[in-house]
Coordinates of N, CA and C in Angstrom, one line a residue:
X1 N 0.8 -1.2 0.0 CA 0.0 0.0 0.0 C 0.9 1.3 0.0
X2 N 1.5 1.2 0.3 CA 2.8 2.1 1.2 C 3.4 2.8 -0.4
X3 N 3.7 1.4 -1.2 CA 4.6 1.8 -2.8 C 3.3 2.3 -3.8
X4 N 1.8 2.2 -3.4 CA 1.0 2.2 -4.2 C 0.3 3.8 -3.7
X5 N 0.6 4.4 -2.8 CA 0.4 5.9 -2.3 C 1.6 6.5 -3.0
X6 N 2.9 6.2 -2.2 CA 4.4 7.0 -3.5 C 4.0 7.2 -4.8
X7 N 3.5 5.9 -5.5 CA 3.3 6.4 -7.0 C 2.1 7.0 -7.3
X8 N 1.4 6.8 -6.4 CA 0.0 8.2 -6.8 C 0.6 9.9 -6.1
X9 N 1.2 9.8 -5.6 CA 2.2 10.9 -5.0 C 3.0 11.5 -6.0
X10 N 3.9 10.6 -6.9 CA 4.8 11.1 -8.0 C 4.2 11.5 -8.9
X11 N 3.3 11.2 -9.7 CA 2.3 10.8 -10.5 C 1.4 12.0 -10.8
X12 N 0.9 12.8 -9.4 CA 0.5 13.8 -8.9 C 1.4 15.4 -9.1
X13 N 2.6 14.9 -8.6 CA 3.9 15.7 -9.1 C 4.1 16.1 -10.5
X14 N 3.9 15.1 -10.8 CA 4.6 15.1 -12.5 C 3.3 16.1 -13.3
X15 N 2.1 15.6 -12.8 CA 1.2 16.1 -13.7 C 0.9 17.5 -13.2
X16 N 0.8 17.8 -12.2 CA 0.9 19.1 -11.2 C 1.9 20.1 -12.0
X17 N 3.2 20.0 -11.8 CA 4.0 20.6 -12.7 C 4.2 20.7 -14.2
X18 N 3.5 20.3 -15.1 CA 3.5 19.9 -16.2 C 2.0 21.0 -16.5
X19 N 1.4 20.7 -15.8 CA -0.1 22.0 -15.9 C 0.7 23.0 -15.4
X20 N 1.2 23.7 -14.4 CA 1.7 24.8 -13.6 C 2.5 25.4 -14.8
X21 N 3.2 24.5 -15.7 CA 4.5 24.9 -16.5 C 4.2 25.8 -17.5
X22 N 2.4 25.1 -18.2 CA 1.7 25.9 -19.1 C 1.0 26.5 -19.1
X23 N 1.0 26.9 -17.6 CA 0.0 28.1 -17.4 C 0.9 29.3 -16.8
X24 N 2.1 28.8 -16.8 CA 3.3 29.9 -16.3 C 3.1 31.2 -16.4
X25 N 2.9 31.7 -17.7 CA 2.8 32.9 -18.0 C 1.6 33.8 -18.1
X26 N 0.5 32.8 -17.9 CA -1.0 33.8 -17.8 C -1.0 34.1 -16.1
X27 N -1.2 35.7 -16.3 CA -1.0 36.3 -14.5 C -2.4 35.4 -13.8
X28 N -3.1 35.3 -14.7 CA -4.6 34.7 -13.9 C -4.6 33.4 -13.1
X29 N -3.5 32.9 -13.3 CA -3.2 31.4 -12.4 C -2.2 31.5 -11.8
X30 N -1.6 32.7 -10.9 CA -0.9 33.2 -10.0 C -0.7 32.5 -8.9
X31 N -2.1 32.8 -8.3 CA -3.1 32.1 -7.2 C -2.5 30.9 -6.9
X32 N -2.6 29.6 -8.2 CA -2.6 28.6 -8.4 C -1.5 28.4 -8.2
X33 N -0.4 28.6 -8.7 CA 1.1 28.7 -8.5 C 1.5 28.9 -7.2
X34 N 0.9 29.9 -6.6 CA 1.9 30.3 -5.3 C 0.9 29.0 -4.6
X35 N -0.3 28.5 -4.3 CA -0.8 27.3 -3.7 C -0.3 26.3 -3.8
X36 N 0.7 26.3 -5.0 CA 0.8 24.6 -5.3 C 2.5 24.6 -4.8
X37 N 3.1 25.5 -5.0 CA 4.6 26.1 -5.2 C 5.2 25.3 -4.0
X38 N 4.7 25.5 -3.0 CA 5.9 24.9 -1.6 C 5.7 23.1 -1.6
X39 N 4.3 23.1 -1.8 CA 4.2 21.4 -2.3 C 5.5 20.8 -3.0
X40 N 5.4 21.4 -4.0 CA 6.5 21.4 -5.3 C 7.9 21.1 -4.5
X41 N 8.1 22.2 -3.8 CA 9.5 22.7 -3.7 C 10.0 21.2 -3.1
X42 N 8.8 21.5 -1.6 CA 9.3 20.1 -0.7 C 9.3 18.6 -1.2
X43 N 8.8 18.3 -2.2 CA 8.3 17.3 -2.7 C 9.7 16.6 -2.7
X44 N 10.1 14.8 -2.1 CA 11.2 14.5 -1.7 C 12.2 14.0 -3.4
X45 N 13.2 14.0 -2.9 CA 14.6 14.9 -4.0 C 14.4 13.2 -4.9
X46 N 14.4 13.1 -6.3 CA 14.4 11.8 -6.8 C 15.5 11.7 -7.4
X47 N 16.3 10.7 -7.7 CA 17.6 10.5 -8.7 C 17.4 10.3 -10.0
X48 N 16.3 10.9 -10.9 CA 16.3 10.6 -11.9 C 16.6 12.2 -12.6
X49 N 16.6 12.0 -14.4 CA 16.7 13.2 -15.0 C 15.1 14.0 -14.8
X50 N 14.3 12.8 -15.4 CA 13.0 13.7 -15.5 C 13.0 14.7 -14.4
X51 N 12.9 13.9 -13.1 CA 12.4 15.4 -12.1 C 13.7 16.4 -11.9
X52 N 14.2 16.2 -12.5 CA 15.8 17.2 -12.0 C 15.4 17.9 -13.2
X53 N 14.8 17.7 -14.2 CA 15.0 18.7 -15.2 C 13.3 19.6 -15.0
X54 N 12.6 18.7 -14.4 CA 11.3 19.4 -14.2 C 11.7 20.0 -12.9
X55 N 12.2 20.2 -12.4 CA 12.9 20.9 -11.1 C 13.4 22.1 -11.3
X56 N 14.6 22.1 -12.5 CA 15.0 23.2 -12.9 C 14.1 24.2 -13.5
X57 N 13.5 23.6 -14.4 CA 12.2 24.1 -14.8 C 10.7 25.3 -14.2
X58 N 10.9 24.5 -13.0 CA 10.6 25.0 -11.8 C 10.8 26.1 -11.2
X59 N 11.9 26.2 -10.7 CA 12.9 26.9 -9.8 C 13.4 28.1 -10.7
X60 N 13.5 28.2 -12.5 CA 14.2 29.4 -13.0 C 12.6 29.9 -13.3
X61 N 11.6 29.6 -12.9 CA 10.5 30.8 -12.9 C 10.1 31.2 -11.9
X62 N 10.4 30.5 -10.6 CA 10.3 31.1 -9.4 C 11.7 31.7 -9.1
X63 N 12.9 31.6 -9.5 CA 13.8 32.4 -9.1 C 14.8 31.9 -8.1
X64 N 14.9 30.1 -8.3 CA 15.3 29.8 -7.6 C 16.8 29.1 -7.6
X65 N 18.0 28.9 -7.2 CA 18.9 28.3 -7.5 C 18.9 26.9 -8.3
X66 N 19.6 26.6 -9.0 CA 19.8 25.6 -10.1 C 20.9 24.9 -10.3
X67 N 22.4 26.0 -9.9 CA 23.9 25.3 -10.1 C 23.6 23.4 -10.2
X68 N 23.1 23.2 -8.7 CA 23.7 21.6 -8.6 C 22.9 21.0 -9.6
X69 N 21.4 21.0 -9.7 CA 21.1 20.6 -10.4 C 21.4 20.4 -11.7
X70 N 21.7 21.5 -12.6 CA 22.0 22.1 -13.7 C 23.0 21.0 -13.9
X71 N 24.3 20.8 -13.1 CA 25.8 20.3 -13.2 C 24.9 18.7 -13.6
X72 N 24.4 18.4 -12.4 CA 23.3 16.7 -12.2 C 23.0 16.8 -13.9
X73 N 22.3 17.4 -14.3 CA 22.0 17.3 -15.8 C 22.8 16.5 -16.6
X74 N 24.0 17.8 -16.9 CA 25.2 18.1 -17.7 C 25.7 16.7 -18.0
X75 N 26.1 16.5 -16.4 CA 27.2 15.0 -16.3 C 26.2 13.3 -16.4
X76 N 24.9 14.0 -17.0 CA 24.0 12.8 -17.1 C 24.2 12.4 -18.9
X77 N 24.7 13.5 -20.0 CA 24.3 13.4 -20.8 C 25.2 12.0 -21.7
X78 N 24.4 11.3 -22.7 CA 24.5 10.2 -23.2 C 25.7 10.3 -24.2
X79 N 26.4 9.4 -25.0 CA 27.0 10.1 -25.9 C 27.0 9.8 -27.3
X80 N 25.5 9.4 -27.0 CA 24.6 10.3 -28.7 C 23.7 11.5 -28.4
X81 N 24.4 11.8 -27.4 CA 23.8 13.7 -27.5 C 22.5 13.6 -26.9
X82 N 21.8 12.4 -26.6 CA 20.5 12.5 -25.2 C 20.3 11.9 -24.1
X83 N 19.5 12.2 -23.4 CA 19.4 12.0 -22.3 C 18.6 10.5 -22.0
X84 N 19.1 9.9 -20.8 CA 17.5 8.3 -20.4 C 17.3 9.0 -18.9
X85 N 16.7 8.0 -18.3 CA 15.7 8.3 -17.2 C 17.1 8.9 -15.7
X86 N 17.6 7.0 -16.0 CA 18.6 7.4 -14.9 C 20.2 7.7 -15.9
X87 N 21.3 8.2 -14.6 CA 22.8 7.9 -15.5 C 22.5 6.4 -15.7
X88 N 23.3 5.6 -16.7 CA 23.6 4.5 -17.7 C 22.1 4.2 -18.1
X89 N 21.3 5.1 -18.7 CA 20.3 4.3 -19.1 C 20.3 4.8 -20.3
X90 N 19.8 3.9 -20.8 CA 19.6 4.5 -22.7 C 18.7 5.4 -23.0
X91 N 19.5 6.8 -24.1 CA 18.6 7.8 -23.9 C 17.3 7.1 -24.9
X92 N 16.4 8.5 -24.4 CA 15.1 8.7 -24.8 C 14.8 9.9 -24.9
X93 N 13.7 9.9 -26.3 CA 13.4 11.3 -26.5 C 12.4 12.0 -25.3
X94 N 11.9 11.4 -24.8 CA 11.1 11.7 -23.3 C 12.1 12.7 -22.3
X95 N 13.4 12.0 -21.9 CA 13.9 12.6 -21.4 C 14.5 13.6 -21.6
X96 N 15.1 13.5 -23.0 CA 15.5 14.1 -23.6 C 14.8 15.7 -23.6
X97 N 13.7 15.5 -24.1 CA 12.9 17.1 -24.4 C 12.7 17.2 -22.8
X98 N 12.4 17.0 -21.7 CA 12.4 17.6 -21.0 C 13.6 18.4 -20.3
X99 N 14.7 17.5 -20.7 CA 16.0 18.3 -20.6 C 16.5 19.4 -21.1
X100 N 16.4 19.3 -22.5 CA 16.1 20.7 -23.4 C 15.3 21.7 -23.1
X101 N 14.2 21.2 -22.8 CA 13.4 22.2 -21.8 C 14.1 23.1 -20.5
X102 N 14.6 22.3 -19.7 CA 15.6 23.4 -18.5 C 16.3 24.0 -19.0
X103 N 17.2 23.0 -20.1 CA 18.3 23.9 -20.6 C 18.0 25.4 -21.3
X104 N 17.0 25.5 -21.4 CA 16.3 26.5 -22.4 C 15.8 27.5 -21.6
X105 N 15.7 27.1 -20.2 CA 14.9 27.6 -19.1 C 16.0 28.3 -18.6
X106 N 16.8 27.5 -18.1 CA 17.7 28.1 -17.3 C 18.9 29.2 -18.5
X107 N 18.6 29.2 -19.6 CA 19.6 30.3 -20.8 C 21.1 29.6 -20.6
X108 N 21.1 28.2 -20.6 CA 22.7 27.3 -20.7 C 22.6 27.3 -22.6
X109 N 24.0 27.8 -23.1 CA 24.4 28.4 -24.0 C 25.2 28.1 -24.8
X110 N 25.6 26.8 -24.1 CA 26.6 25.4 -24.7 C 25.8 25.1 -25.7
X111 N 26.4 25.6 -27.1 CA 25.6 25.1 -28.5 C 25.8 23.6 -28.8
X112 N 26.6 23.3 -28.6 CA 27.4 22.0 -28.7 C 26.5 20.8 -28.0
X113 N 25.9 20.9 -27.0 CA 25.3 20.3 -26.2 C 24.0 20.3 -27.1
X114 N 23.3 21.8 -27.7 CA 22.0 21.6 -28.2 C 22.3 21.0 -29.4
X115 N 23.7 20.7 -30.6 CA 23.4 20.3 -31.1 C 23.5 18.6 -31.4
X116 N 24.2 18.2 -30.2 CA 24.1 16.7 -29.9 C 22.3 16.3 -29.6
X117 N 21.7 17.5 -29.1 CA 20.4 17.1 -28.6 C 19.6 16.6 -30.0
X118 N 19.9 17.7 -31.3 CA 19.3 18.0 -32.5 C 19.8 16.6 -33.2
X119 N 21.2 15.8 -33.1 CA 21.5 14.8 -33.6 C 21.0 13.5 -33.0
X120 N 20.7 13.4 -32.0 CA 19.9 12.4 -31.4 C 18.3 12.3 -32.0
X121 N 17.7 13.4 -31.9 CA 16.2 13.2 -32.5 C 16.1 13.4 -33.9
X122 N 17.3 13.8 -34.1 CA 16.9 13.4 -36.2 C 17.2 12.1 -36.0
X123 N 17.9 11.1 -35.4 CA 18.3 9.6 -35.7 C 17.4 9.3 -35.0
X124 N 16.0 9.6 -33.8 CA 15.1 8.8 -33.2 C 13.8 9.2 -34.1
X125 N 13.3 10.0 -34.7 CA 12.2 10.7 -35.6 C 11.4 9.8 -36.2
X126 N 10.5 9.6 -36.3 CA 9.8 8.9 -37.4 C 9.3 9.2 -39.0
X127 N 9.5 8.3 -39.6 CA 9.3 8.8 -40.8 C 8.5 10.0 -41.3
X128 N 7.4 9.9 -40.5 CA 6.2 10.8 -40.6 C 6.3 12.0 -39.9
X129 N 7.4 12.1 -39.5 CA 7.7 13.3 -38.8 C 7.4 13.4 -36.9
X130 N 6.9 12.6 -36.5 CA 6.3 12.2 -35.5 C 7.6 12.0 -34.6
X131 N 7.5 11.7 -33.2 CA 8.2 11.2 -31.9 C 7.3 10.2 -30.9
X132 N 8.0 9.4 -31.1 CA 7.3 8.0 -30.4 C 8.7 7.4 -29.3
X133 N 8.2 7.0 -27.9 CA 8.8 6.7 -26.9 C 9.8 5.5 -27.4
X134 N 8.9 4.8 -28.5 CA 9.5 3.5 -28.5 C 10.4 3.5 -30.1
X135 N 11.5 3.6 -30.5 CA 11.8 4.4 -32.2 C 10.9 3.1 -32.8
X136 N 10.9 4.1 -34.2 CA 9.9 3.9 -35.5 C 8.5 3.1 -34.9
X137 N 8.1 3.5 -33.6 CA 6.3 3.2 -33.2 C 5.8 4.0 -33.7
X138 N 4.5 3.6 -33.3 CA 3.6 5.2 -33.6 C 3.6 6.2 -32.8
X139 N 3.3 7.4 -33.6 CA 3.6 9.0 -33.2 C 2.8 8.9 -32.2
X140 N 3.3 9.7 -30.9 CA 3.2 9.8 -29.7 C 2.7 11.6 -29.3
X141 N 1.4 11.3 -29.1 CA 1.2 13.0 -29.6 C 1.2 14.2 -29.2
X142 N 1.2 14.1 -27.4 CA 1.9 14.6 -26.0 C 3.4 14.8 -26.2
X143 N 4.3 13.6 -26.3 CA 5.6 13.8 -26.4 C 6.1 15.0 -27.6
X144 N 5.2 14.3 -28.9 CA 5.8 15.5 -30.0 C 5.1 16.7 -29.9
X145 N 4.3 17.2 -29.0 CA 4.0 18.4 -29.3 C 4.7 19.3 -28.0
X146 N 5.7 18.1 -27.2 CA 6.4 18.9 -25.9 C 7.6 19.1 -26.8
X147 N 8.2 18.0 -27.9 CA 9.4 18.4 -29.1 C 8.6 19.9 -29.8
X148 N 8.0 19.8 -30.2 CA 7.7 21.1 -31.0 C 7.6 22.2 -30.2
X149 N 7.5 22.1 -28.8 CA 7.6 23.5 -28.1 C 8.6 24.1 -28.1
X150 N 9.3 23.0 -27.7 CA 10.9 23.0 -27.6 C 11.5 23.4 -28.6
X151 N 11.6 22.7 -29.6 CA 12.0 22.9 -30.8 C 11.8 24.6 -31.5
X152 N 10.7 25.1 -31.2 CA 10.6 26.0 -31.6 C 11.3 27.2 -30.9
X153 N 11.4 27.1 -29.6 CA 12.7 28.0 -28.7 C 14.2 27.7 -29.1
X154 N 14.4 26.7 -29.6 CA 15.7 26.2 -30.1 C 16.0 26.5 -31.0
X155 N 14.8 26.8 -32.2 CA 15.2 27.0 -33.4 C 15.3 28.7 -33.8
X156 N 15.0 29.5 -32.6 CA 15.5 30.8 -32.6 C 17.0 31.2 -32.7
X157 N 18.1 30.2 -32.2 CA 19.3 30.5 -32.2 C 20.2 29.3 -32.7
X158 N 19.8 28.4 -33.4 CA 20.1 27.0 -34.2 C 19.5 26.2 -34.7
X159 N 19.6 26.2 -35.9 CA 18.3 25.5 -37.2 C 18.4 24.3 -36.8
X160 N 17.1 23.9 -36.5 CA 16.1 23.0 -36.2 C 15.4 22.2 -37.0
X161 N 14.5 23.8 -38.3 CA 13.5 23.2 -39.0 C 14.0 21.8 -39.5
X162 N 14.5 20.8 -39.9 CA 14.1 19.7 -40.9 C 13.7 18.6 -39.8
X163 N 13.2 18.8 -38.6 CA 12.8 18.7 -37.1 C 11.4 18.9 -37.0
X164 N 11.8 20.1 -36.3 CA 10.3 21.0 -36.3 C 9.3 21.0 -36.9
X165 N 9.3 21.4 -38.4 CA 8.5 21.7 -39.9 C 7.8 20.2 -39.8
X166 N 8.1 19.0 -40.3 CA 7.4 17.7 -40.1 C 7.0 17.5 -38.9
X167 N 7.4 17.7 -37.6 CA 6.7 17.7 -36.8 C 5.3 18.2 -36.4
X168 N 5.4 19.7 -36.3 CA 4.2 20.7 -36.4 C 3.1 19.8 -37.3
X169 N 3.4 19.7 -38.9 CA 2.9 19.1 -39.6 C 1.7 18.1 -39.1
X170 N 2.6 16.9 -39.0 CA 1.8 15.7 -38.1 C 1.1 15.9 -37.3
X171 N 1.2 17.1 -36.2 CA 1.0 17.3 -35.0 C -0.5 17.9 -35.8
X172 N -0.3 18.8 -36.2 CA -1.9 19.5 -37.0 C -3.0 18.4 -37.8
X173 N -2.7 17.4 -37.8 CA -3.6 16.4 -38.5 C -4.0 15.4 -37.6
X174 N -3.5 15.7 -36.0 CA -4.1 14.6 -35.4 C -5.3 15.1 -34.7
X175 N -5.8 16.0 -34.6 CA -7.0 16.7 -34.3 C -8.4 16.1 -34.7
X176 N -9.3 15.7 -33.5 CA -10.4 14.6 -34.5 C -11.5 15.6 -34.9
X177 N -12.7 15.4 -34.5 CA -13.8 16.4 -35.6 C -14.4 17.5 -34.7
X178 N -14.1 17.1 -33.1 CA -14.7 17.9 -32.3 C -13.2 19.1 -31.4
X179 N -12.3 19.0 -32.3 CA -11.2 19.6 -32.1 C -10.2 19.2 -30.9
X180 N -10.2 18.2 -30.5 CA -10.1 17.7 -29.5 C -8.2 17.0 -30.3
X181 N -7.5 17.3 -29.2 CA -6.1 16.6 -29.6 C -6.2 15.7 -28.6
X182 N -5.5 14.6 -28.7 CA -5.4 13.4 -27.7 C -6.8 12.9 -26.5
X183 N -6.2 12.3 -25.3 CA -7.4 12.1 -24.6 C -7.5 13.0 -23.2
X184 N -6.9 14.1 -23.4 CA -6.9 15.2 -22.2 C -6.8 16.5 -22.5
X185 N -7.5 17.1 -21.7 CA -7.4 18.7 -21.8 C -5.6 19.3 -21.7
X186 N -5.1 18.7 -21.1 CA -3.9 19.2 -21.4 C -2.8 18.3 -22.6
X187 N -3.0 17.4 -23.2 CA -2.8 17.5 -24.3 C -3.4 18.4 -25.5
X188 N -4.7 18.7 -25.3 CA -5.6 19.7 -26.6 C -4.8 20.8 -26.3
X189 N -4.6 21.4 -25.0 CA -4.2 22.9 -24.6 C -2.9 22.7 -25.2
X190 N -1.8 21.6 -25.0 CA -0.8 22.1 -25.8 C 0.1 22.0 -27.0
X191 N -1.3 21.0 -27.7 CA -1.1 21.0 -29.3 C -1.8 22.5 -29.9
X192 N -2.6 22.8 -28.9 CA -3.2 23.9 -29.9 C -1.9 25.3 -29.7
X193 N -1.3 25.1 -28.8 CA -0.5 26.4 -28.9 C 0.5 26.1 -29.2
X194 N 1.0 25.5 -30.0 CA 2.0 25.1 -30.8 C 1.9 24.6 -32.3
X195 N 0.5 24.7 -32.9 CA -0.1 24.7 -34.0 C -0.6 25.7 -34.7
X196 N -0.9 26.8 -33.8 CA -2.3 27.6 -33.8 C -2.5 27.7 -34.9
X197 N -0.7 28.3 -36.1 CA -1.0 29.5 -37.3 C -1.5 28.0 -38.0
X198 N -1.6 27.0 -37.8 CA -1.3 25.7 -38.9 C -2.7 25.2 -39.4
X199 N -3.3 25.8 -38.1 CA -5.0 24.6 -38.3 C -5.5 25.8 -39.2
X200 N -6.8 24.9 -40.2 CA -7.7 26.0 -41.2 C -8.9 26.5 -40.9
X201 N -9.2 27.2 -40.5 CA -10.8 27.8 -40.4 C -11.8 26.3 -40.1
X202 N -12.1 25.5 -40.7 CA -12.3 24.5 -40.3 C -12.1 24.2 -38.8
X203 N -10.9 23.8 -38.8 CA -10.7 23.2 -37.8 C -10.4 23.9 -36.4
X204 N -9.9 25.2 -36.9 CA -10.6 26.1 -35.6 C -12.1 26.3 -35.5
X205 N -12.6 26.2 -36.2 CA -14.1 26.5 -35.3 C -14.9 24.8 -34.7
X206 N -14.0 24.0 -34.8 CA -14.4 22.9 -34.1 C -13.6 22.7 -33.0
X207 N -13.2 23.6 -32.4 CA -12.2 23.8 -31.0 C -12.7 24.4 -30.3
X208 N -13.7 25.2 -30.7 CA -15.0 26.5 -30.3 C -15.8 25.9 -29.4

């Protein structure tokens, strides 16, 4: 019972932060932030990348120290240029983009690093332009639309597009008839904002 509370506890974490992350910048969920924020903070320290990078993530919008973590990243990375869960695990684009994400968060400026990141996910990619947990599965549509966020802050200071452009792509055609992306409101909320200019009159007024 004991291991079966911890993982409705992590579980809670992960998703908690992952909503807080995309609503960062609208002042209207302030409130929400500062309520959930000390939760966050105390929540106990894990040894993996994901929460160390959703940590950093964290901490450079509230303004908070990063060094150790940041370094914890650094000396995690794989050497085909991504990241896995724990050190010696085989990267994955999962971890991966959430790592790029801190890194992007916290303004680390080691091009070299972003572009080991860019050579890992052109050799994990799917044909269709898509990102899937498992290579050449099917497109995974939460994961690639957290690549495309990414991707598109990345590609402000190091070309991306032959990434990005097929991604976005794919990502715009998974939308079913009632505008709905995936099977959650926080997957719809963040395909749509990383599509917006893409979908056609059609298909925005079936998001309505």
């Amino acid at each position: 019972m004991e291991e079966e509370v911890w993982v409705e506890k992590a579980s809670a974490f992960y998703r908690l932060i992952e909503i807080l992350y995309l609503l960062r910048e609208d002042p209207r969920f302030a409130g929400l932030r500062s309520k959930y924020q000390q939760w966050l903070l105390d929540f106990p320290e894990q040894e993996n990348f994901d929460y160390t990078a959703r940590k950093i993530s964290f901490l450079t919008a509230s303004g908070g120290e990063i060094t150790r973590e940041l370094d914890k990243l650094l000396q995690g990375r794989n050497f085909d240029g991504g990241w896995g869960f724990k050190p010696g695990y085989e990267s994955s684009p999962w971890d991966t983009v959430l790592v790029l994400r801190a890194l992007l968060d916290a303004g680390y400026e080691d091009l070299s690093v972003y572009q080991g990141i860019i050579a890992f996910l052109n050799a994990w990619r799917n044909y269709d332009g898509s990102f899937s947990p498992k290579k050449n599965d099917e497109g995974h549509l939460y994961l690639t639309a957290l690549l495309v966020k990414e991707l598109e802050r990345l590609n402000n200071f190091l070309d991306c597009s032959h990434l990005l452009v097929p991604a976005r792509q794919w990502l715009a055609a998974q939308g079913d008839y009632t505008g709905v992306y995936g099977g959650s409101i926080l997957e719809t909320a963040l395909c749509f904002s990383v599509i917006l200019d893409l979908l056609t009159p059609t298909q925005l007024d079936a998001t309505v």
